[in-house]
PDB file of C-alpha atoms in Angstrom:
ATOM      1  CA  UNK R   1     119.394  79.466 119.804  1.00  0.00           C
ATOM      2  CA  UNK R   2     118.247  76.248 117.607  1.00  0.00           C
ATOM      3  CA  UNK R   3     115.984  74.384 120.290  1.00  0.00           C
ATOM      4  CA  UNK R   4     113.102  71.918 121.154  1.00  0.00           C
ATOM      5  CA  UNK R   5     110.913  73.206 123.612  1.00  0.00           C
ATOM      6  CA  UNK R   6     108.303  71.440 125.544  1.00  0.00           C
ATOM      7  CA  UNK R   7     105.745  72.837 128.105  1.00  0.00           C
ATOM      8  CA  UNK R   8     104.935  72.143 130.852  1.00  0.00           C
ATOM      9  CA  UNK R   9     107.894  70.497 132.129  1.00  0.00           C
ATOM     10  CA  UNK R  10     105.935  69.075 135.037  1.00  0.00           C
ATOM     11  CA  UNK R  11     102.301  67.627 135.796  1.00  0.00           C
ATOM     12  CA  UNK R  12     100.610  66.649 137.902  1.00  0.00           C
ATOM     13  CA  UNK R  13      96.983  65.213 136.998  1.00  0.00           C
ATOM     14  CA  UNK R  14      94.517  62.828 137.675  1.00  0.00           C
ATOM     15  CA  UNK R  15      92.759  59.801 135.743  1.00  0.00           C
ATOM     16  CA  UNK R  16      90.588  61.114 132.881  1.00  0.00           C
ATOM     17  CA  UNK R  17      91.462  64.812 132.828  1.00  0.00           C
ATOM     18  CA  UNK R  18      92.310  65.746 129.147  1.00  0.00           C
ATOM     19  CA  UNK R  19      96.023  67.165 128.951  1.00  0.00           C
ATOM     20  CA  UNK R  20      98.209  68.277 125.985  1.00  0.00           C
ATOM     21  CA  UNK R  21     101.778  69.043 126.082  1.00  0.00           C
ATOM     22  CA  UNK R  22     103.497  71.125 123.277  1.00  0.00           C
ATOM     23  CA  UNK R  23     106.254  71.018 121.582  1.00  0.00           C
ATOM     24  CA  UNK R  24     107.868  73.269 119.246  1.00  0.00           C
ATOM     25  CA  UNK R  25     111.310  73.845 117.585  1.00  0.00           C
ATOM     26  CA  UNK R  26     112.830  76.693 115.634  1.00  0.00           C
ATOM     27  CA  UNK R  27     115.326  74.944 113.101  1.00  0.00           C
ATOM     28  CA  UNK R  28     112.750  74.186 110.510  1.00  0.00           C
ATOM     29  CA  UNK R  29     112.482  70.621 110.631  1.00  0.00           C
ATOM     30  CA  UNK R  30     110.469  68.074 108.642  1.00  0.00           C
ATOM     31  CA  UNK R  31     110.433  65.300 111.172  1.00  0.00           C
ATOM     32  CA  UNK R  32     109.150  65.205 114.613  1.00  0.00           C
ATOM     33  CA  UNK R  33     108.533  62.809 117.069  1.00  0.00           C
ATOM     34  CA  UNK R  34     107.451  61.668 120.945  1.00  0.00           C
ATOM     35  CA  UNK R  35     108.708  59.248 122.947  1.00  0.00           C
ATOM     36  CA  UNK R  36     108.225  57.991 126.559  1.00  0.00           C
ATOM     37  CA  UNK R  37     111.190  57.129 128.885  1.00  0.00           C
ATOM     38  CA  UNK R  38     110.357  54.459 131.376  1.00  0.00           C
ATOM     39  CA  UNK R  39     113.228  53.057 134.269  1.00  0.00           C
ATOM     40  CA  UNK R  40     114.377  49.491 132.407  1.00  0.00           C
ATOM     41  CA  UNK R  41     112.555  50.229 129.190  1.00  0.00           C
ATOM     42  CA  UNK R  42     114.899  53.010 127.604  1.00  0.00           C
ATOM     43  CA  UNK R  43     112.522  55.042 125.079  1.00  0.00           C
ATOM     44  CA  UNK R  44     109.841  53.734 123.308  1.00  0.00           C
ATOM     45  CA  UNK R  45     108.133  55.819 120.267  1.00  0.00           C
ATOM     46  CA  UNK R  46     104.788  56.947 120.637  1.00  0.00           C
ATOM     47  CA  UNK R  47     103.856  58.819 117.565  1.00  0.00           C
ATOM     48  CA  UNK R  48     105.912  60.466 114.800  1.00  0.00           C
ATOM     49  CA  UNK R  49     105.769  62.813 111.972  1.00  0.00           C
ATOM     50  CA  UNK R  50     107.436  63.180 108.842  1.00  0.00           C
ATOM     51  CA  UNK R  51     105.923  67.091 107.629  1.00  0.00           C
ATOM     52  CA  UNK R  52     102.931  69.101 107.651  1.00  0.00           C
ATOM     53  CA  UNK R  53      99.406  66.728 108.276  1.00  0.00           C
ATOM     54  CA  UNK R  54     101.717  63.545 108.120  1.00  0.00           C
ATOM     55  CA  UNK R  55     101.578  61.092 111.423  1.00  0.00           C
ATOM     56  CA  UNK R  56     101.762  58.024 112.264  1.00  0.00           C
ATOM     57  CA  UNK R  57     101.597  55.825 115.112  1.00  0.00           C
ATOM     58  CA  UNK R  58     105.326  54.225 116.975  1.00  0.00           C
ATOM     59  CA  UNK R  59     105.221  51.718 119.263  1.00  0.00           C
ATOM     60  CA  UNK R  60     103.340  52.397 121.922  1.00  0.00           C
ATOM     61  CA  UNK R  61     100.242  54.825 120.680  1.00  0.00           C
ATOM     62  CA  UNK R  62      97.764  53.789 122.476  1.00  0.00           C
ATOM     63  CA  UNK R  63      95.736  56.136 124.599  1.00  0.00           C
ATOM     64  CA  UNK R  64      98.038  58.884 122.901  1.00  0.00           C
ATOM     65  CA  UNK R  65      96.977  61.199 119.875  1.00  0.00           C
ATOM     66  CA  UNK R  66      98.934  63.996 118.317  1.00  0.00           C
ATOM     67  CA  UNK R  67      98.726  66.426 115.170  1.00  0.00           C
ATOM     68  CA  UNK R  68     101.117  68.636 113.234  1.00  0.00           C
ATOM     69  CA  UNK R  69      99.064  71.707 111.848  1.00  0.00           C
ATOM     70  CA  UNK R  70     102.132  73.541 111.267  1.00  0.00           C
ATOM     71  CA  UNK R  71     105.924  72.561 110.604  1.00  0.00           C
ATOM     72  CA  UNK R  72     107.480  73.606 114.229  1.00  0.00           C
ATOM     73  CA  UNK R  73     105.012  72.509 116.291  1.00  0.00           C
ATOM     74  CA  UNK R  74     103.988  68.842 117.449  1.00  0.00           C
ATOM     75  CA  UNK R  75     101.622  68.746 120.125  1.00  0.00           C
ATOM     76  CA  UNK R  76     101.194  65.453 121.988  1.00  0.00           C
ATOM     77  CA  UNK R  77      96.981  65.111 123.576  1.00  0.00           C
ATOM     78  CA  UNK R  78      96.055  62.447 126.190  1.00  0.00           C
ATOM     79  CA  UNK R  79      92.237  62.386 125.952  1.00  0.00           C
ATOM     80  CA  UNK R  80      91.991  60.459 128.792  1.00  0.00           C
ATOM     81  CA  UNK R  81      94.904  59.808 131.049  1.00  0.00           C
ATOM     82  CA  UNK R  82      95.374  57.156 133.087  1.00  0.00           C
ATOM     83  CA  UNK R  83      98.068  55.826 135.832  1.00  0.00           C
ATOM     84  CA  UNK R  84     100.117  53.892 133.441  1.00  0.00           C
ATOM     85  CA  UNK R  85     100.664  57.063 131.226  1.00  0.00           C
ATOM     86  CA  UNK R  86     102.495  58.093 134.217  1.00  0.00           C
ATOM     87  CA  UNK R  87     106.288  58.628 132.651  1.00  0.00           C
ATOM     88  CA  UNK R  88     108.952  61.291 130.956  1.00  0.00           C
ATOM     89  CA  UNK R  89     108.032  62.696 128.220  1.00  0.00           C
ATOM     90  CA  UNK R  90     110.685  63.509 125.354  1.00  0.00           C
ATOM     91  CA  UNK R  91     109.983  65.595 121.808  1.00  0.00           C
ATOM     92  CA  UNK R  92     112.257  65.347 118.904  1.00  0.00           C
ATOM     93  CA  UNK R  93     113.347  66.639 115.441  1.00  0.00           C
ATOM     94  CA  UNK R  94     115.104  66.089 112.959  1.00  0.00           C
ATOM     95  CA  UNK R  95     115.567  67.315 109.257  1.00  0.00           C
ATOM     96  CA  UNK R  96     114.171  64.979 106.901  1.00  0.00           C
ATOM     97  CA  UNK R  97     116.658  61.720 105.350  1.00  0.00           C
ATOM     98  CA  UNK R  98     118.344  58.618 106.681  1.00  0.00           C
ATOM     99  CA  UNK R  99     120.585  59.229 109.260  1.00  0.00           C
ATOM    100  CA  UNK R 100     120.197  62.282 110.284  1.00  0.00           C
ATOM    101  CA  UNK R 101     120.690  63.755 114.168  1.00  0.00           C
ATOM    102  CA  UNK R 102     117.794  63.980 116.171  1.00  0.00           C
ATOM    103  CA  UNK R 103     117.080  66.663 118.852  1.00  0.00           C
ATOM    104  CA  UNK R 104     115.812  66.314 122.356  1.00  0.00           C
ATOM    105  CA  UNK R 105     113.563  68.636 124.000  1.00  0.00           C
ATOM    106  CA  UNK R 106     114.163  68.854 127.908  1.00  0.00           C
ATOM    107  CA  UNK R 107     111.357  66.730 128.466  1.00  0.00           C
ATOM    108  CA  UNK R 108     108.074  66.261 130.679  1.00  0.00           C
ATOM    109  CA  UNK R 109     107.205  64.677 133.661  1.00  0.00           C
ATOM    110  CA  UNK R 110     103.645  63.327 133.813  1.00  0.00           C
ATOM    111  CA  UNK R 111     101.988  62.016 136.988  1.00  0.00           C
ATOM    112  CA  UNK R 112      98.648  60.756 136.160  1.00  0.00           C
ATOM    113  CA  UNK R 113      97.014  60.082 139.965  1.00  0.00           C
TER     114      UNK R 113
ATOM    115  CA  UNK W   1     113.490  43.582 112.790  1.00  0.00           C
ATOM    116  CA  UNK W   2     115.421  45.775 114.631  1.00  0.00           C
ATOM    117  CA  UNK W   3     117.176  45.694 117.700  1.00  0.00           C
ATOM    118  CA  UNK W   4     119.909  47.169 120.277  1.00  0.00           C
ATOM    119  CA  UNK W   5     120.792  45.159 123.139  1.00  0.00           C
ATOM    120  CA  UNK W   6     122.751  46.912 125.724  1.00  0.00           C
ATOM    121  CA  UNK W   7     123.967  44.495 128.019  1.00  0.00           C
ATOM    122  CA  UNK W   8     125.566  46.490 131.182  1.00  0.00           C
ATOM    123  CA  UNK W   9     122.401  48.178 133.140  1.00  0.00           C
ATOM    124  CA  UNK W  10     125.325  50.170 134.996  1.00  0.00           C
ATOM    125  CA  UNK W  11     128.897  50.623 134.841  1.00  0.00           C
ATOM    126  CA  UNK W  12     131.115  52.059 137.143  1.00  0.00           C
ATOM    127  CA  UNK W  13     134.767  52.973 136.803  1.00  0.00           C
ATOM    128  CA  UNK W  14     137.116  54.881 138.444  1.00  0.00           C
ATOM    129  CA  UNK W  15     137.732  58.467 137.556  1.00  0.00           C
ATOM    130  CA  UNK W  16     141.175  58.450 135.236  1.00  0.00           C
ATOM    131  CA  UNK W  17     140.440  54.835 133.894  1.00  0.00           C
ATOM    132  CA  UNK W  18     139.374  54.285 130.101  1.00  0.00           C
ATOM    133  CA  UNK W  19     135.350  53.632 129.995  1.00  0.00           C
ATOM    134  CA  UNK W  20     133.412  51.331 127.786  1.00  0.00           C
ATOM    135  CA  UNK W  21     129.845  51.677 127.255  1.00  0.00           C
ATOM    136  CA  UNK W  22     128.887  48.119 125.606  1.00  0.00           C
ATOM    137  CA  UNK W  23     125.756  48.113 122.277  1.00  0.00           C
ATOM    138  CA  UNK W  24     125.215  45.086 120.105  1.00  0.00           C
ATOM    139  CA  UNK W  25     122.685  45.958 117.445  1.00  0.00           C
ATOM    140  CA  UNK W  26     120.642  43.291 114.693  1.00  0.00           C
ATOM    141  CA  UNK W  27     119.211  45.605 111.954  1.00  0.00           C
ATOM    142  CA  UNK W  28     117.884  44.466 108.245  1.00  0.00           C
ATOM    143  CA  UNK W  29     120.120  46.284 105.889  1.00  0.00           C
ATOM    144  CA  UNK W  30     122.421  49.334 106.517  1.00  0.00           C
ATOM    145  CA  UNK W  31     123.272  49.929 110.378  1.00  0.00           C
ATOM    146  CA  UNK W  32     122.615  53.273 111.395  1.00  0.00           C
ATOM    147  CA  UNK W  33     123.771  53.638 114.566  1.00  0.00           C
ATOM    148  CA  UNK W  34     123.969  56.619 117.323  1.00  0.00           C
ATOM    149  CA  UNK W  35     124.889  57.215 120.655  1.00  0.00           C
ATOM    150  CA  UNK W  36     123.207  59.677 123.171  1.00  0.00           C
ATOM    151  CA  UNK W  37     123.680  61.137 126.513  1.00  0.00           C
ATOM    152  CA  UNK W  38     121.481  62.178 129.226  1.00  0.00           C
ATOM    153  CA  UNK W  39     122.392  64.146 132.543  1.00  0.00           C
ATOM    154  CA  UNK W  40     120.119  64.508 135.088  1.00  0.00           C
ATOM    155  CA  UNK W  41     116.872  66.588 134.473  1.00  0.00           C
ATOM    156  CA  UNK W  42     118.270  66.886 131.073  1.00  0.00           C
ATOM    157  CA  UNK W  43     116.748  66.233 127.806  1.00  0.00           C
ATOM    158  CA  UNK W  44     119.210  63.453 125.447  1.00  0.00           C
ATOM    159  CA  UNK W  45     122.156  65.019 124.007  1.00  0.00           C
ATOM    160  CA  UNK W  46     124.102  63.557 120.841  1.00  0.00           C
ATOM    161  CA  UNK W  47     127.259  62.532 121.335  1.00  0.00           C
ATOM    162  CA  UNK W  48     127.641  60.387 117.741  1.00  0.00           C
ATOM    163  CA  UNK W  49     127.129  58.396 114.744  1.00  0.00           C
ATOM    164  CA  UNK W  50     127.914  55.799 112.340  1.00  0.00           C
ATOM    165  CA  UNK W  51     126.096  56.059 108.732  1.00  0.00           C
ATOM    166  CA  UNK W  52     129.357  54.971 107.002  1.00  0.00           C
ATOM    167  CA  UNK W  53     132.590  55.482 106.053  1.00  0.00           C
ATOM    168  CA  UNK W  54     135.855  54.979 109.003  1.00  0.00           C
ATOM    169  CA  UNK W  55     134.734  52.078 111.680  1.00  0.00           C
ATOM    170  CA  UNK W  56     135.671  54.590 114.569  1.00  0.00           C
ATOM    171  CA  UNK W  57     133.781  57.501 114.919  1.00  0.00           C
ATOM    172  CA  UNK W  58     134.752  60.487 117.029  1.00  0.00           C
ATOM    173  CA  UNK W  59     131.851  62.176 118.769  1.00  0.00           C
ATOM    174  CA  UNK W  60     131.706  64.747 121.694  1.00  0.00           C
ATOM    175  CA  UNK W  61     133.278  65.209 124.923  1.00  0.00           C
ATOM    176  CA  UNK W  62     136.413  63.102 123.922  1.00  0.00           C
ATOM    177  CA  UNK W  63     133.982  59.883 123.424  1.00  0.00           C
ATOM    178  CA  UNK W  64     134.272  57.448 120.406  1.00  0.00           C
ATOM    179  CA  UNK W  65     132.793  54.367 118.997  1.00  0.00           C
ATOM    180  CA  UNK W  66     133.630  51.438 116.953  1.00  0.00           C
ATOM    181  CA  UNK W  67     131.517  49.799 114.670  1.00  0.00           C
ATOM    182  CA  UNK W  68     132.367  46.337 114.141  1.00  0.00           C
ATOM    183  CA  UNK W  69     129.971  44.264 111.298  1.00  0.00           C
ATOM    184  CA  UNK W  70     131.164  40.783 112.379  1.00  0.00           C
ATOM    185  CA  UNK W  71     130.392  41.102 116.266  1.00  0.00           C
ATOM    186  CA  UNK W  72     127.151  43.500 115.151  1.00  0.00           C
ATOM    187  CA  UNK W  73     129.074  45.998 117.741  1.00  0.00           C
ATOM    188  CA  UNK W  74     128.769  49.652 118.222  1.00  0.00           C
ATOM    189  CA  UNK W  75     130.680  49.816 121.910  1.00  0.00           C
ATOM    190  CA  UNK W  76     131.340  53.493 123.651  1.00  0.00           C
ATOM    191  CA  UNK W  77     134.792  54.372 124.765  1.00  0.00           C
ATOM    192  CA  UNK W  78     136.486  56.885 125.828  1.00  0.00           C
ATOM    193  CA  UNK W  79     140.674  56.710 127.051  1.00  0.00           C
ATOM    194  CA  UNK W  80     140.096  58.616 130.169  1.00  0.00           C
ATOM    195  CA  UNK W  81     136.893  58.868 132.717  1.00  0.00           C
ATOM    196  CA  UNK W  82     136.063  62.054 134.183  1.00  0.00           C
ATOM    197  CA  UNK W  83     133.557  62.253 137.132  1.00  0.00           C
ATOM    198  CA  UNK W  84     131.445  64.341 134.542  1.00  0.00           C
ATOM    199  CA  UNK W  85     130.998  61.630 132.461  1.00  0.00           C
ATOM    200  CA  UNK W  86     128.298  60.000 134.987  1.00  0.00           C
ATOM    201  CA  UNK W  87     125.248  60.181 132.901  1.00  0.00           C
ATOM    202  CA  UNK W  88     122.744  57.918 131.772  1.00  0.00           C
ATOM    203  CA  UNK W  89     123.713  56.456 128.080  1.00  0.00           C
ATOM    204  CA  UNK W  90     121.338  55.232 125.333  1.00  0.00           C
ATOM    205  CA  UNK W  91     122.164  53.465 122.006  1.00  0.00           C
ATOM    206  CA  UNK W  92     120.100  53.404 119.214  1.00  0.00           C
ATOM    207  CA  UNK W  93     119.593  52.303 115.897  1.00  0.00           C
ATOM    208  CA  UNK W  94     117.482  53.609 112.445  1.00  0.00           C
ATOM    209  CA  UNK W  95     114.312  51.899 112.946  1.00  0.00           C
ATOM    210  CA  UNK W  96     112.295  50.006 110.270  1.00  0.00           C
ATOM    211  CA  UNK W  97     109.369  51.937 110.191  1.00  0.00           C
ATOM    212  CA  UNK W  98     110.931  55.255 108.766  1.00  0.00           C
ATOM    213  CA  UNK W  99     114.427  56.702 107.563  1.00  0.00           C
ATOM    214  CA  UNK W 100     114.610  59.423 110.881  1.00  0.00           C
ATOM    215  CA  UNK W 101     112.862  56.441 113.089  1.00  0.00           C
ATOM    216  CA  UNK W 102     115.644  55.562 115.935  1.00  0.00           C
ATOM    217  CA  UNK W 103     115.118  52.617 118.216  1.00  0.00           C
ATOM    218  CA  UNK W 104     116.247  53.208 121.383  1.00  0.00           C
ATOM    219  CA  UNK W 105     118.254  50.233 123.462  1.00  0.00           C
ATOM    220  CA  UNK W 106     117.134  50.299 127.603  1.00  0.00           C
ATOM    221  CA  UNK W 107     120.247  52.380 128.357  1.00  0.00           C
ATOM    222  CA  UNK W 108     123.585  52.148 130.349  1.00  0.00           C
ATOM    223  CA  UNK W 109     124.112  54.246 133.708  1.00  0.00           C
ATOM    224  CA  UNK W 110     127.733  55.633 133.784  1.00  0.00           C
ATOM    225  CA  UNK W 111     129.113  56.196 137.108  1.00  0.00           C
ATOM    226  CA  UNK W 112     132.595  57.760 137.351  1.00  0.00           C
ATOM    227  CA  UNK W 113     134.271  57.174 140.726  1.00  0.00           C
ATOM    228  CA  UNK W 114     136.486  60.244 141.616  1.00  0.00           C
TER     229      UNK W 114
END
């Protein structure tokens, strides 16, 4: 079945414990990307990746770093976490080009205490 | 730069009745626009999208869209509610910082009324 996945789908964690949270996907996509979901904000864009070694930083990358070492897997590394990192996480994909459909991993829930 | 407005933080309507789900977009260049869907504890789901080509769209689950240039419109309809509609909606639009970039608008929460 042609999927994101993400692990783990819940943490819990406190302030300045390193944490990464995977995410892989099996339909051999080019792009990737993270977002964060936040009540009244709607998803912002944290990092992205258009292939192998290429990222860049979205809108919101701050205390957030992330690498792509190999095509179907995007993990996303808080050095530090801290309370206001405290949100739902979301991984995407898509095949490279304009317009194309992106697809959602389930996501994951971060509490940062 | 780019932008999706979606003015209705809920909507409620009764199970039966036609549904709109209301986006108003201001992009430089081409509009790409999408809709997405997502249920509780669920990850987004497509539903559709406009790249070109016929102003309505016909997506998933009986839902369509019409882009309209002049009111810089991409509203969410479908003719007849069902109580499994309720779901959290999200517009977006290709962002400026990459061809697969989408910017998301703050999203729309769907209630159906049985």
């Amino acid at each position: 079945e042609a999927q994101v996945t993400q692990n783990p789908r819940y943490l819990i964690t406190v302030t300045g414990k390193k944490l990464t949270v995977t995410c892989s996907q099996n339909m051999n996509h080019e792009y990737m990307s993270w977002y964060r979901q936040d009540p009244g904000l709607g998803l912002r864009q944290i990092y992205y990746s258009m292939n192998v070694e290429v990222t860049d930083k979205g809108d919101v990358p701050e205390g957030y770093k992330v690498s792509r070492k190999e095509k179907r897997n995007f993990p996303l590394i808080l050095e530090s976490p801290s309370p206001n990192q405290t949100s739902l996480y979301f991984c995407a994909s898509s095949p490279q080009g304009t317009g194309k459909t992106q697809y959602f991993g389930p996501g994951t829930r971060l509490l940062v205490l | 730069a780019q932008s999706v407005a979606q003015p209705e933080d809920q909507v409620n309507v009764a199970e039966g009745n036609p549904l709109t789900v209301k986006c108003t977009y201001s992009v430089s260049g081409n509009p790409y626009l999408f809709w997405y869907v997502q249920y509780p504890n669920r990850g987004l789901q497509f539903l559709l999208k406009y790249i070109t080509g016929d102003n309505l769209v016909k997506g998933s689950y009986g839902f369509e869209a019409e882009f309209n240039k002049s009111q810089t419109s991409f509203h969410l309809k479908k003719p007849s509610a069902l109580v499994s509609d309720s779901a959290l909606y999200f517009c977006a639009v290709r962002d400026k910082n990459g061809a697969n970039n989408l910017f998301f608008g703050t999203g729309t929460r769907l209630t159906v009324i049985p």
